[in-house]
PDB file of C-alpha atoms in Angstrom:
ATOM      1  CA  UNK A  20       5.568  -2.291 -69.715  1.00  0.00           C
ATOM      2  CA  UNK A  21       2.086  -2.012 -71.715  1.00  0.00           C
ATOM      3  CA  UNK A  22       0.536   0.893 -73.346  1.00  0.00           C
ATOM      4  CA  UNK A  23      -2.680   1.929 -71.803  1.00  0.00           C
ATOM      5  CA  UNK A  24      -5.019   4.552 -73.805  1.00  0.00           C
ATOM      6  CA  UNK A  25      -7.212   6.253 -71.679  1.00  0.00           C
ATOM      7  CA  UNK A  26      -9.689   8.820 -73.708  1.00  0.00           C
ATOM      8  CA  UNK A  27     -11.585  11.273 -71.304  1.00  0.00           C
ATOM      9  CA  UNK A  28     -14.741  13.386 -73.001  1.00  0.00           C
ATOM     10  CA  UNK A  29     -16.871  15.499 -70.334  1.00  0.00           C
ATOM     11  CA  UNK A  30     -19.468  17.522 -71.177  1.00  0.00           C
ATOM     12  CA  UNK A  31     -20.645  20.293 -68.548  1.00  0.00           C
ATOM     13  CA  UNK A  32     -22.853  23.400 -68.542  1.00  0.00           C
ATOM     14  CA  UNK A  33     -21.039  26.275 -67.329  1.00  0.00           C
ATOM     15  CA  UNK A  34     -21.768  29.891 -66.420  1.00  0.00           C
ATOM     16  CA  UNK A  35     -22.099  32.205 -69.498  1.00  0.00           C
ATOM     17  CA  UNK A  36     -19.319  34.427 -68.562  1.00  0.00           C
ATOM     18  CA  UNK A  37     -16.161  31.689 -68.250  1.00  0.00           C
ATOM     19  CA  UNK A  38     -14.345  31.962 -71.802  1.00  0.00           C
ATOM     20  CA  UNK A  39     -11.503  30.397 -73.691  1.00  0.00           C
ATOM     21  CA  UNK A  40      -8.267  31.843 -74.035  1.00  0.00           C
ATOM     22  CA  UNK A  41      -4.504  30.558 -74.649  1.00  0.00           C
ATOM     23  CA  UNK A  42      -1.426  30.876 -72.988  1.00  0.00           C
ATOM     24  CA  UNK A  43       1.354  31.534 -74.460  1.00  0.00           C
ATOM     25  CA  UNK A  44       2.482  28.079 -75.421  1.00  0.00           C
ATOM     26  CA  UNK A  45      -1.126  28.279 -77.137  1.00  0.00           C
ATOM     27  CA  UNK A  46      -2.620  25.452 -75.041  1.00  0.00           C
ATOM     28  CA  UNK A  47      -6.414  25.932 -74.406  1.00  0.00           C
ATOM     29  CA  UNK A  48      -7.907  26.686 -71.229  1.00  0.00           C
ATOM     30  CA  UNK A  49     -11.070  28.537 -69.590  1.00  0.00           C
ATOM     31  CA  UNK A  50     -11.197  32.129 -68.021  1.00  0.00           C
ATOM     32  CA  UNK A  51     -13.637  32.486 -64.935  1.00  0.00           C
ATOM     33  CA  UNK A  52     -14.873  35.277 -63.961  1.00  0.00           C
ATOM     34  CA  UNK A  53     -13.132  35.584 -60.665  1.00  0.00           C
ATOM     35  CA  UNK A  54      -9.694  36.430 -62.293  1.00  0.00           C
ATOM     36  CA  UNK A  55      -8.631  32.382 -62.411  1.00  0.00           C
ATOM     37  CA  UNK A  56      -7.597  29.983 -64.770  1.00  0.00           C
ATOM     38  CA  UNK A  57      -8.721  26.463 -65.214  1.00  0.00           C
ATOM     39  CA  UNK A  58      -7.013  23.285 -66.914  1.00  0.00           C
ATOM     40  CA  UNK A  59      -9.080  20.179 -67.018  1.00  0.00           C
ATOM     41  CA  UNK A  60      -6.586  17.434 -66.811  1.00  0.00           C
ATOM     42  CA  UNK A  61      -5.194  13.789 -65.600  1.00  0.00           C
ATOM     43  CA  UNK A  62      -5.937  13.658 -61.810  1.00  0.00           C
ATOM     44  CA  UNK A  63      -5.104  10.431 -60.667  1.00  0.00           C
ATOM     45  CA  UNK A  64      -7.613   8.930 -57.615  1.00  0.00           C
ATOM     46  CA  UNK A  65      -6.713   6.402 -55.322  1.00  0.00           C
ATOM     47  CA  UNK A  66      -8.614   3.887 -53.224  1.00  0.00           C
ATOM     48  CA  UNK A  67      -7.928   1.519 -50.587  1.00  0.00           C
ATOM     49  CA  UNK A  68     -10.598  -0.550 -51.971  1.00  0.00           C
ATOM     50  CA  UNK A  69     -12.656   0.071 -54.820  1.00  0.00           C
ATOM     51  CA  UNK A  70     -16.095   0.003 -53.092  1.00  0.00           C
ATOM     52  CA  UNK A  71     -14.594   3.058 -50.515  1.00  0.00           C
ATOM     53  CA  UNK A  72     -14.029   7.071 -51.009  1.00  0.00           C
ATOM     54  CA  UNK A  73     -11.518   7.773 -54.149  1.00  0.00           C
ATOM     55  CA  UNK A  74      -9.024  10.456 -52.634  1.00  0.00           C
ATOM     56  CA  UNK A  75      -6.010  12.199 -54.167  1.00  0.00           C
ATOM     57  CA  UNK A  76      -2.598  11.732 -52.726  1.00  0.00           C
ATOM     58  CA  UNK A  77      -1.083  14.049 -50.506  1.00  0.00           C
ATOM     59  CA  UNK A  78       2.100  12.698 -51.927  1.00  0.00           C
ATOM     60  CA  UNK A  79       3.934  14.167 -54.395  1.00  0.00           C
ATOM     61  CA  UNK A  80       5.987  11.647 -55.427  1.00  0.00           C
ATOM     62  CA  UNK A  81       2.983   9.344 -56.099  1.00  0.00           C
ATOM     63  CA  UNK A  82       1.429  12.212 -58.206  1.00  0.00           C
ATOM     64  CA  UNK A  83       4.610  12.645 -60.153  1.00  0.00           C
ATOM     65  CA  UNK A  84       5.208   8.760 -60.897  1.00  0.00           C
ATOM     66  CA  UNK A  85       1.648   8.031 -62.076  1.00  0.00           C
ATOM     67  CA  UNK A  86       2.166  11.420 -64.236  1.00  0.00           C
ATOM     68  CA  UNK A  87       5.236  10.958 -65.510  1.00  0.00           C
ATOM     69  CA  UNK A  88       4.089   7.723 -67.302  1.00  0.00           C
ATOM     70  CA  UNK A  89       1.787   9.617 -69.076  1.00  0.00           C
ATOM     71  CA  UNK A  90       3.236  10.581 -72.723  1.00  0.00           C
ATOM     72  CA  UNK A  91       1.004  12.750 -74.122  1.00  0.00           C
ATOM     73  CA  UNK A  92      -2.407  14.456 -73.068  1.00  0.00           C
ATOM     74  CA  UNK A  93      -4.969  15.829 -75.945  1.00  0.00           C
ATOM     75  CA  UNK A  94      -8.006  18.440 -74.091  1.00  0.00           C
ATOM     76  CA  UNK A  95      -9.949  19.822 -76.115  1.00  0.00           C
ATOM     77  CA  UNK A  96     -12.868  22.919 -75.380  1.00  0.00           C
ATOM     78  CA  UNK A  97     -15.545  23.852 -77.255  1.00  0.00           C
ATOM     79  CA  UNK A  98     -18.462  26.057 -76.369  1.00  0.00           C
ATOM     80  CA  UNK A  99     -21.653  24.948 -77.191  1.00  0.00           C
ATOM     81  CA  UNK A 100     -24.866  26.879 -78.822  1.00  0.00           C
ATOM     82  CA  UNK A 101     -28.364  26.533 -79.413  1.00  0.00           C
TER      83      UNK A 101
END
């Protein structure tokens, strides 16, 4: 097997009233409006050919073998203001 290091930064603008909170395990995550939660996170994407529509699987066991390789996942939030 090799190691593969895959670093993700987005930046987005985002209604004023989502917010960060916690959960219990202290793990960040945003607080919209509508009473939901939202985790930004590893979503693997699959193709028949790169050139065509990337599509999640409807398969779970795909989903959990492409995410149980993964050892460790840093997000990190931070609200920006000018």
């Amino acid at each position: 097997m090799k190691k593969l290091k895959v670093q993700i930064h987005l930046e987005m603008t985002v209604p004023g009233d989502w917010e960060l909170v916690q959960t219990s395990e202290g793990t960040p995550v945003l607080k919209l409006p509508n009473g939901q939660y939202l985790d930004l996170a590893i979503e693997p994407l699959f193709a028949d050919d790169p050139e065509d529509t990337w599509r999640s699987t409807d398969s779970d066991a795909a989903l959990n073998d492409i995410l149980d390789m993964v050892e460790s996942e840093e997000v990190s939030y931070e609200f920006v203001t000018h």
